[in-house]
mmCIF file of C-alpha atoms in Angstrom:
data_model
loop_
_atom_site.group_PDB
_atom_site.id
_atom_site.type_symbol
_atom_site.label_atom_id
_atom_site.label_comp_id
_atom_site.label_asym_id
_atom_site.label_seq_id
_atom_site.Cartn_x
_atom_site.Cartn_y
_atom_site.Cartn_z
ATOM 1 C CA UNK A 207 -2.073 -0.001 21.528
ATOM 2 C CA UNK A 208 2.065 0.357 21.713
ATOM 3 C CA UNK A 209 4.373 0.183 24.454
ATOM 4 C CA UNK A 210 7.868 1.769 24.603
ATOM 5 C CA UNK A 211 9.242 -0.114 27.397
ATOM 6 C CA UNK A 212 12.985 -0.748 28.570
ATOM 7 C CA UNK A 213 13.990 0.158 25.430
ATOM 8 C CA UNK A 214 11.535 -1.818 23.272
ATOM 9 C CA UNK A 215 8.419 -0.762 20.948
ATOM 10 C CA UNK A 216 5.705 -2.976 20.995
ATOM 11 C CA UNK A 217 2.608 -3.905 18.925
ATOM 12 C CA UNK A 218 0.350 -4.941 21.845
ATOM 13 C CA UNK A 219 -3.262 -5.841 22.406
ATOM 14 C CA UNK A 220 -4.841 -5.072 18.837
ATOM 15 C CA UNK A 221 -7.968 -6.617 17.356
ATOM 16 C CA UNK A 222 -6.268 -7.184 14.073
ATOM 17 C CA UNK A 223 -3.666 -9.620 15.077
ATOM 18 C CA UNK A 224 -4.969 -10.863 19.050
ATOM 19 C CA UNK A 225 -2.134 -12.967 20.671
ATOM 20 C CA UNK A 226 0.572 -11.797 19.058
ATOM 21 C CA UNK A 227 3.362 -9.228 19.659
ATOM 22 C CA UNK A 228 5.964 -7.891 17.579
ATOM 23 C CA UNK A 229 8.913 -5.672 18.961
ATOM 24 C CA UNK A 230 11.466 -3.684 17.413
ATOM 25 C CA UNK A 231 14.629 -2.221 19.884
ATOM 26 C CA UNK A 232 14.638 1.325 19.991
ATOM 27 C CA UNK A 233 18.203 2.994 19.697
ATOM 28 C CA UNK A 234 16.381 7.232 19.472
ATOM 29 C CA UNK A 235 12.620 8.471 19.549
ATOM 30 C CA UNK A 236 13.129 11.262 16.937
ATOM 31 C CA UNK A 237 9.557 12.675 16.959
ATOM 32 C CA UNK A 238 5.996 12.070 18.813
ATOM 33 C CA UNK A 239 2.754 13.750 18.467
ATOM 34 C CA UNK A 240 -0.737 13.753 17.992
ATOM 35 C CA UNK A 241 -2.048 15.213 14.713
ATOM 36 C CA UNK A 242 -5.209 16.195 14.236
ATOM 37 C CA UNK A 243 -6.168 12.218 13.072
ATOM 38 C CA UNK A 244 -3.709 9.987 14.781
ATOM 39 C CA UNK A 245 -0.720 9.419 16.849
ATOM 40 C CA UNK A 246 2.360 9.816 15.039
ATOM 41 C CA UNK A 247 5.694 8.267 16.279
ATOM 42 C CA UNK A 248 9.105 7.774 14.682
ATOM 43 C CA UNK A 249 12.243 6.344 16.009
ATOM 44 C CA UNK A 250 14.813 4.692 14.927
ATOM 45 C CA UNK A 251 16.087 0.982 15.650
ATOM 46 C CA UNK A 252 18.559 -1.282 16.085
ATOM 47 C CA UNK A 253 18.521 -3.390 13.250
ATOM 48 C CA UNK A 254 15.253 -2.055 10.949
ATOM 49 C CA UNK A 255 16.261 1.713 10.544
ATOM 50 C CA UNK A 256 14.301 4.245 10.984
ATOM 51 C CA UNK A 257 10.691 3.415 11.854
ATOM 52 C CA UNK A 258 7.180 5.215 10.946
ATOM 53 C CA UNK A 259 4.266 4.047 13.409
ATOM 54 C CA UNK A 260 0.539 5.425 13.304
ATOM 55 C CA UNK A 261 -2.086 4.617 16.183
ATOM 56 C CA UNK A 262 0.512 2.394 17.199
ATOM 57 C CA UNK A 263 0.490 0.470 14.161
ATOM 58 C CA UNK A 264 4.241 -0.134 12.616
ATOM 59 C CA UNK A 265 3.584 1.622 8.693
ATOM 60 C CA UNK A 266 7.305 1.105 7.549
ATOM 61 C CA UNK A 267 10.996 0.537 8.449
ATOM 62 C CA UNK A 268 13.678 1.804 6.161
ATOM 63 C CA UNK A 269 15.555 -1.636 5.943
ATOM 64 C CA UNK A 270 12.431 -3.533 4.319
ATOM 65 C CA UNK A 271 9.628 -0.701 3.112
ATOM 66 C CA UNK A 272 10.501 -1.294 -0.671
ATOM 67 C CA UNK A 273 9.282 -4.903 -0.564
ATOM 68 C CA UNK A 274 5.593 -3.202 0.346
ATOM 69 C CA UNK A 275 6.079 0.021 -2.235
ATOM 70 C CA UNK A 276 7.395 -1.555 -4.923
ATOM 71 C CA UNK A 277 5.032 -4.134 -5.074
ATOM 72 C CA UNK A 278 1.864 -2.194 -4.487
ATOM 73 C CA UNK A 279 2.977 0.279 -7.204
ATOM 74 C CA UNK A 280 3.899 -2.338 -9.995
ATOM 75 C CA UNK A 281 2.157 -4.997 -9.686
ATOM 76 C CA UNK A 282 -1.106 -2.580 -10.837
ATOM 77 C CA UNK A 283 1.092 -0.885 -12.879
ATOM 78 C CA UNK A 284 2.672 -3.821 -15.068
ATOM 79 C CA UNK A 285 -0.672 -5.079 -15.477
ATOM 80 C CA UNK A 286 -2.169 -2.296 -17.664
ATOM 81 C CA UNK A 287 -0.960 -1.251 -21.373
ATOM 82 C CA UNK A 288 -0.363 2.368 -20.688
ATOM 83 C CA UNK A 289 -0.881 3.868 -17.311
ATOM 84 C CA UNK A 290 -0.464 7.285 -17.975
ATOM 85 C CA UNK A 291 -2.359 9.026 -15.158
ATOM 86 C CA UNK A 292 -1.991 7.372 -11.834
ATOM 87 C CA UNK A 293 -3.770 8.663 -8.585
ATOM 88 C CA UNK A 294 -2.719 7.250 -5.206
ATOM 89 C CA UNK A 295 -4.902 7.693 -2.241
ATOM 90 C CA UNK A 296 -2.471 7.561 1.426
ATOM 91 C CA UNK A 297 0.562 6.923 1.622
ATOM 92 C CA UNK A 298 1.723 9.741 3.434
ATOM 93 C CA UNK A 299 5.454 8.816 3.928
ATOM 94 C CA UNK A 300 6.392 9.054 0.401
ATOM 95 C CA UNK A 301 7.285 5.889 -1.069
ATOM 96 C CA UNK A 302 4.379 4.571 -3.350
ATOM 97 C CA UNK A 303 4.874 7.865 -5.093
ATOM 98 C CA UNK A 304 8.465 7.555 -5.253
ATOM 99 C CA UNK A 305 7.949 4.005 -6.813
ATOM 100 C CA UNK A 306 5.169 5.153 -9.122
ATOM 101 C CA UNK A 307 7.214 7.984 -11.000
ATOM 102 C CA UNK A 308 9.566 5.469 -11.860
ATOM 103 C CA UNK A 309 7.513 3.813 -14.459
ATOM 104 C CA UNK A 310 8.430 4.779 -17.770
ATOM 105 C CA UNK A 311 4.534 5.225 -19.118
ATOM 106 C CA UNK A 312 3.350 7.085 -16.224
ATOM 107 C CA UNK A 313 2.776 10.242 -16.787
ATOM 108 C CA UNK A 314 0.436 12.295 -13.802
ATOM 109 C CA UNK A 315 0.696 11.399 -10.747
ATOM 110 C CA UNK A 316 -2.174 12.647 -8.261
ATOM 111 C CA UNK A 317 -1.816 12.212 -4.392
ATOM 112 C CA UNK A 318 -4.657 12.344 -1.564
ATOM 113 C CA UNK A 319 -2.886 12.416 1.749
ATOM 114 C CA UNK A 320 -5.092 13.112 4.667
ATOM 115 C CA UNK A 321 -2.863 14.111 7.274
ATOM 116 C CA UNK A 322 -0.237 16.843 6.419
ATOM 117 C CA UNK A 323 1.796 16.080 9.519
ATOM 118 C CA UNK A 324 3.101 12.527 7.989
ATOM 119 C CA UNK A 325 4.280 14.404 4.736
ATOM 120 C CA UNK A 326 6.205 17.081 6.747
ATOM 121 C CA UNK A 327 7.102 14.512 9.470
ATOM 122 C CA UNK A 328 8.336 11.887 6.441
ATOM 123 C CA UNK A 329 10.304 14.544 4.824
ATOM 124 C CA UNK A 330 11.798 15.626 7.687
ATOM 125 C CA UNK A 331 12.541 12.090 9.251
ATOM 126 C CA UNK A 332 11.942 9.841 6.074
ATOM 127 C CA UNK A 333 13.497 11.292 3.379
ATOM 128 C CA UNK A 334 14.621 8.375 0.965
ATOM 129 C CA UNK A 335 10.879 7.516 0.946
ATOM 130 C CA UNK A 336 9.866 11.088 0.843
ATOM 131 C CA UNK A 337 11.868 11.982 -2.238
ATOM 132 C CA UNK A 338 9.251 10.468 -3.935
ATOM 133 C CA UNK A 339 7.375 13.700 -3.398
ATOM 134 C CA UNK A 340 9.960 16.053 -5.272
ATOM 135 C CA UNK A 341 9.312 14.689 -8.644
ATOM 136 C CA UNK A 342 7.548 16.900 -11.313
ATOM 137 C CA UNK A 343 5.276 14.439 -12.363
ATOM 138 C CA UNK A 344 3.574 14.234 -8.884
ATOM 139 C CA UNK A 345 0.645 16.584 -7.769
ATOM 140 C CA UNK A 346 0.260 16.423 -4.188
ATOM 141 C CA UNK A 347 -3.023 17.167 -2.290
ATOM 142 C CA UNK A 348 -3.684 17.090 1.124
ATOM 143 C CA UNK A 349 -7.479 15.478 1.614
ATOM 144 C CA UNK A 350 -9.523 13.040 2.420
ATOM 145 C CA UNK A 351 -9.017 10.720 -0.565
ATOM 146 C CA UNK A 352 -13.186 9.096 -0.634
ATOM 147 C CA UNK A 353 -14.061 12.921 -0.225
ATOM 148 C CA UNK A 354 -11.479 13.782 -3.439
ATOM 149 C CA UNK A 355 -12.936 11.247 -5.729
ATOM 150 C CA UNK A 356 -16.309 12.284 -4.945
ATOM 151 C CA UNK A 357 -15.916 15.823 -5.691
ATOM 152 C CA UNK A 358 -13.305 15.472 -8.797
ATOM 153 C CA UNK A 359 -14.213 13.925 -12.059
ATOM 154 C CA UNK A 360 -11.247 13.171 -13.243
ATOM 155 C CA UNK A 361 -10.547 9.890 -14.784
ATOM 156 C CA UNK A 362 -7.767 7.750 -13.423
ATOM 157 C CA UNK A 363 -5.819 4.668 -15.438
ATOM 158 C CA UNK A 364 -4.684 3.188 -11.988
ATOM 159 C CA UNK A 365 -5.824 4.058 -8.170
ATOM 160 C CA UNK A 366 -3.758 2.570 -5.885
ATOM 161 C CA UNK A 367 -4.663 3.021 -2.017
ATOM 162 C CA UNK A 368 -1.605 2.558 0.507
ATOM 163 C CA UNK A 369 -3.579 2.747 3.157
ATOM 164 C CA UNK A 370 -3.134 2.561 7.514
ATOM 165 C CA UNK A 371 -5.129 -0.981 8.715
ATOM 166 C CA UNK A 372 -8.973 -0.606 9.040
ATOM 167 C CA UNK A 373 -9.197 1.490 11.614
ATOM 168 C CA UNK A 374 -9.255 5.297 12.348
ATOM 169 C CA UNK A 375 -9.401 7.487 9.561
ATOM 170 C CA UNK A 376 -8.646 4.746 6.882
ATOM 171 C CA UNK A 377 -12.217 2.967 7.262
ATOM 172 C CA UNK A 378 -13.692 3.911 4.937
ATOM 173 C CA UNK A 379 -11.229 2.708 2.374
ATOM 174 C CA UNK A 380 -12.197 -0.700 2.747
ATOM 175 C CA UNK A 381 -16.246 -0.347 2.493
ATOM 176 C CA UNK A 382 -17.585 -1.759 -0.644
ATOM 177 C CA UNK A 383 -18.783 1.633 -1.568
ATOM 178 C CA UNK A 384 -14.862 3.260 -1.538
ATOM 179 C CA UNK A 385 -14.595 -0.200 -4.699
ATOM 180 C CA UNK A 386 -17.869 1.848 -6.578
ATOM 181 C CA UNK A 387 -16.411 5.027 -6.015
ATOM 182 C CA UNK A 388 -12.882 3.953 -7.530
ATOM 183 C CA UNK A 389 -14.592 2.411 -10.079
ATOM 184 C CA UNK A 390 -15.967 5.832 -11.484
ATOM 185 C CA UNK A 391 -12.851 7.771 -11.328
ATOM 186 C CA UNK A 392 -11.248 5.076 -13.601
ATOM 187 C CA UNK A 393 -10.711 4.965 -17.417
ATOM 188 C CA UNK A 394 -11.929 2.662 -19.318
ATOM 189 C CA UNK A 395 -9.804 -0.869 -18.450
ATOM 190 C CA UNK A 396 -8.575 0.867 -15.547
ATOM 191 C CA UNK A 397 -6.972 -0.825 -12.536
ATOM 192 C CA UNK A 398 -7.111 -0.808 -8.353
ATOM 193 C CA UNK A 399 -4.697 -2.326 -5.790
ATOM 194 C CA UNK A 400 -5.648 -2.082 -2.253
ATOM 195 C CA UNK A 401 -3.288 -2.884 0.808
ATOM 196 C CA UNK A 402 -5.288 -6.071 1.775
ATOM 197 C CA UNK A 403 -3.859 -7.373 4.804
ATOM 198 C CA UNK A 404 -2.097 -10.761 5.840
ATOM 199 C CA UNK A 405 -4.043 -14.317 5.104
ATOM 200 C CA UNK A 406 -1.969 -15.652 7.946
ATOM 201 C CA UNK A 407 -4.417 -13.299 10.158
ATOM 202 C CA UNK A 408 -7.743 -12.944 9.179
ATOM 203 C CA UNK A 409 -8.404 -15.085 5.505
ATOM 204 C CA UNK A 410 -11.966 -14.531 5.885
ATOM 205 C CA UNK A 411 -11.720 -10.770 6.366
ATOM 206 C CA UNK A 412 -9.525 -10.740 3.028
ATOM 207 C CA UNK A 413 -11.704 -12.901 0.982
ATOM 208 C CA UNK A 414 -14.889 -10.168 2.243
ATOM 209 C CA UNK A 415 -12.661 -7.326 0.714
ATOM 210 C CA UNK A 416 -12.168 -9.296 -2.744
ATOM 211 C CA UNK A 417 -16.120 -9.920 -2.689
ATOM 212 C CA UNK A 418 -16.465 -6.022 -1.713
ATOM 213 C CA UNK A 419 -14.192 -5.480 -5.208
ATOM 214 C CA UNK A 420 -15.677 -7.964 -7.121
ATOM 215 C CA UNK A 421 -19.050 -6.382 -6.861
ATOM 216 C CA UNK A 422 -18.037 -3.488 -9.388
ATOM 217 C CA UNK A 423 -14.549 -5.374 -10.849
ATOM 218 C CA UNK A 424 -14.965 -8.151 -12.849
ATOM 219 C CA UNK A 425 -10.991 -9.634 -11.960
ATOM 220 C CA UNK A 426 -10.483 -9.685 -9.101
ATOM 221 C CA UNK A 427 -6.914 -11.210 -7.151
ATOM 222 C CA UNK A 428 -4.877 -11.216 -4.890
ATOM 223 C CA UNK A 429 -1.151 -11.188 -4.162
ATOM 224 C CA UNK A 430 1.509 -11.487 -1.493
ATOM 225 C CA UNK A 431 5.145 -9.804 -0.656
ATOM 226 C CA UNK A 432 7.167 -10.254 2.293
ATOM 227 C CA UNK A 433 8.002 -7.638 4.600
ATOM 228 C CA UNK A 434 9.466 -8.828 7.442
ATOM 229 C CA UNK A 435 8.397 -6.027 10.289
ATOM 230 C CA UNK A 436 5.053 -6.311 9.033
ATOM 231 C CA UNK A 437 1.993 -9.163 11.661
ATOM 232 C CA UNK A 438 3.210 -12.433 9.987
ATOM 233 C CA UNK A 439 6.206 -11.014 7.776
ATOM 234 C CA UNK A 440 3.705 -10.891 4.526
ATOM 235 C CA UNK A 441 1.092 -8.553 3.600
ATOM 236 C CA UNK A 442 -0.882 -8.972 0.529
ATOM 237 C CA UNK A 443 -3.245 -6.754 -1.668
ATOM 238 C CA UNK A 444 -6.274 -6.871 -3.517
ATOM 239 C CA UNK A 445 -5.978 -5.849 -6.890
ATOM 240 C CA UNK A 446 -9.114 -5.464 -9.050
ATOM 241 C CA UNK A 447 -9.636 -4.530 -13.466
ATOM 242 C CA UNK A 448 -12.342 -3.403 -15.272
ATOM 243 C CA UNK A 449 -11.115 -5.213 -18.567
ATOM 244 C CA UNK A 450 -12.339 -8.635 -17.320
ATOM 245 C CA UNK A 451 -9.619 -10.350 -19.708
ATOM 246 C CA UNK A 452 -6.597 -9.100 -17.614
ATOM 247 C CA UNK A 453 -4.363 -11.763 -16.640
ATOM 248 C CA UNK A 454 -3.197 -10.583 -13.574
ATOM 249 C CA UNK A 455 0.018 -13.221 -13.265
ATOM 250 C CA UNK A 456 1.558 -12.341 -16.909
ATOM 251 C CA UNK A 457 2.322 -8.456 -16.683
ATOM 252 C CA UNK A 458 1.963 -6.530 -19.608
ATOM 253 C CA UNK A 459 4.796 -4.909 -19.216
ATOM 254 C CA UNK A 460 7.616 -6.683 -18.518
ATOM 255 C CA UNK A 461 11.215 -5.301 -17.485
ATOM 256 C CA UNK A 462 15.114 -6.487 -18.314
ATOM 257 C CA UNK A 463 17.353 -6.677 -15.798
ATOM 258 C CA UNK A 464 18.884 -3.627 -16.398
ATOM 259 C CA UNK A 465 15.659 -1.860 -16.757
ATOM 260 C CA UNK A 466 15.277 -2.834 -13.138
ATOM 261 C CA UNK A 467 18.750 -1.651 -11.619
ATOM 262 C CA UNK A 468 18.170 1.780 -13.848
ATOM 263 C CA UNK A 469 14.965 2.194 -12.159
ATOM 264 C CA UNK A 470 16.901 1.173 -8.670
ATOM 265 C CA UNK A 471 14.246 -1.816 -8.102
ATOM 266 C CA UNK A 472 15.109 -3.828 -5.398
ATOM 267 C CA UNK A 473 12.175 -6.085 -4.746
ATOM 268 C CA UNK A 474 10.119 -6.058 -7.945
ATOM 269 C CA UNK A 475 10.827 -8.166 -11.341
ATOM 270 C CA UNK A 476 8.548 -9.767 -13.862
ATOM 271 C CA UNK A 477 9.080 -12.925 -12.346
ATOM 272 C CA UNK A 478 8.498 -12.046 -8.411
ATOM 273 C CA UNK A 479 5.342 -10.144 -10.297
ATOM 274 C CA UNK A 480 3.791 -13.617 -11.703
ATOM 275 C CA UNK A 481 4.951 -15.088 -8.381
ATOM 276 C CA UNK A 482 2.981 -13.314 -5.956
ATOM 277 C CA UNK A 483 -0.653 -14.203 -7.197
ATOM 278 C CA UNK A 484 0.527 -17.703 -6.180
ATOM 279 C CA UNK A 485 -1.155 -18.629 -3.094
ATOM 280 C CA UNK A 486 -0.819 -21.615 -0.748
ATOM 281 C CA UNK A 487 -3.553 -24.260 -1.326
ATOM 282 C CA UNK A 488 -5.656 -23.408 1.416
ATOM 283 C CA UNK A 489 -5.805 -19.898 0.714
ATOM 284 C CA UNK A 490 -7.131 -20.394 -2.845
ATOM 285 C CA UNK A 491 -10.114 -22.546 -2.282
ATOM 286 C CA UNK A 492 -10.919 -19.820 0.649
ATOM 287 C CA UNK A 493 -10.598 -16.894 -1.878
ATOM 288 C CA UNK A 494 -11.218 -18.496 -5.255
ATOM 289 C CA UNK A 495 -13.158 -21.741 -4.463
ATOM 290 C CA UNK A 496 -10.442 -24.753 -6.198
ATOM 291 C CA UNK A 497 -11.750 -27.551 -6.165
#
């Protein structure tokens, strides 16, 4: 549930994060509706930009969305030797895609996007995340991405899901059965990232998705990034490989600086890459059992 109140958006009274709030001021509500799978709202803010919220759920702000799409498009990326053919189930606003093209290897770039109302809403409201659909290397498809991989054999080198939290019509991308199904759309050594929620929230909920992976991945990890208008300012994903040798902290590919500002990264390096599969002490004998 959201409130627009006095001037205020809200995050109120969700299962996912119980007892907690988090509140953005609200200078314009630019659009509203209800497509035919969720609520749809964008505004724009006081200090965070323009804002996309679903089910009133906050997806992205303009002032910190790159620290989400950069990560959850390079992190899988870095980590395989040539990731030609990429296929990205969600994110509807634009910016995975826009991220993915980027990469000098990557070659096809397939898009499942559910709701056609968040591309057309994103281009129209959105559009220096949306720009990511205008490049020629991207195919985009508007479907429900379990139904797409079930009915398409083609083989993927990296699936990466930017999903909506587990509810509504993103459910079923976090069953164990979605982690089988990825698994046989993928090339041989191919690779899956996952938006996989905060530890901060629910750790055990986390560790049941990297169990859910593990079943058909044999590496299995998972990393952090900070975005600030995100439940607890970090969000983390669970990345999984067929080639059980990956090491998911030392990329294979690894970028110069000026590699970076040419490809106008301004999260993402080689180092922040290595960084982000190091977890607080806690968290890794939850996930990974250290003794």
């Amino acid at each position: 549930m959201d409130v627009i109140e006095s001037g205020w958006f809200s995050e109120i009274q969700n299962d996912l994060w119980p007892g907690q709030s988090f509140s953005l001021k609200v200078k314009k509500i630019l659009h509203e509706e209800n497509s035919k799978f969720q609520n749809i709202k964008i505004f724009d803010t006081e200090t965070y930009g323009r804002c996309l919220v679903l089910d009133g759920i906050i997806q992205c702000t303009t002032k910190d969305e790159f620290a989400y799409q950069e990560m959850i498009a390079f992190l899988p990326l870095c980590c395989h030797p040539n990731p030609k053919k990429v296929l990205i189930v969600g994110g509807g606003d634009g910016g995975v895609s826009r991220e993915v093209v980027k990469h000098p290897l990557v070659e096809e770039v397939y898009q499942v996007e559910i709701d056609d109302r968040v591309i057309e809403l994103s281009r129209k409201h959105l559009p220096s995340m949306a720009c990511g659909f205008n490049n020629k290397k991207l195919n985009l498809i508007v479907s429900d991405g379990f139904e797409y991989m079930q009915s398409n054999q083609q083989k993927f080198d990296v699936i990466i899901t930017d999903s909506s939290d587990p509810i509504g019509p993103a459910t079923s991308l976090f069953q164990e059965d979605y982690y089988k199904l990825m698994k046989n759309s993928l090339r041989e050594g191919g690779i899956v990232c996952s938006q996989g929620g905060s530890f901060w929230l629910d750790c055990n909920y986390i560790k049941k998705q990297m169990s859910n992976c593990n079943i058909h991945f044999p590496q299995v990890a998972y990393a952090v990034t900070s975005v600030p208008s995100y439940p607890c300012g970090q969000i983390g994903f669970v990345i999984g490989c067929l080639d059980k040798s990956t090491n998911f902290k030392n990329p294979v590919k690894k970028f110069s600086s000026s590699e970076i500002d040419v490809m106008n990264l301004k999260y993402y390096t080689s180092s922040i890459h290595s960084s982000a599969f190091t977890l607080p002490r806690w968290i890794e004998k939850i996930f990974y059992g250290c003794a």
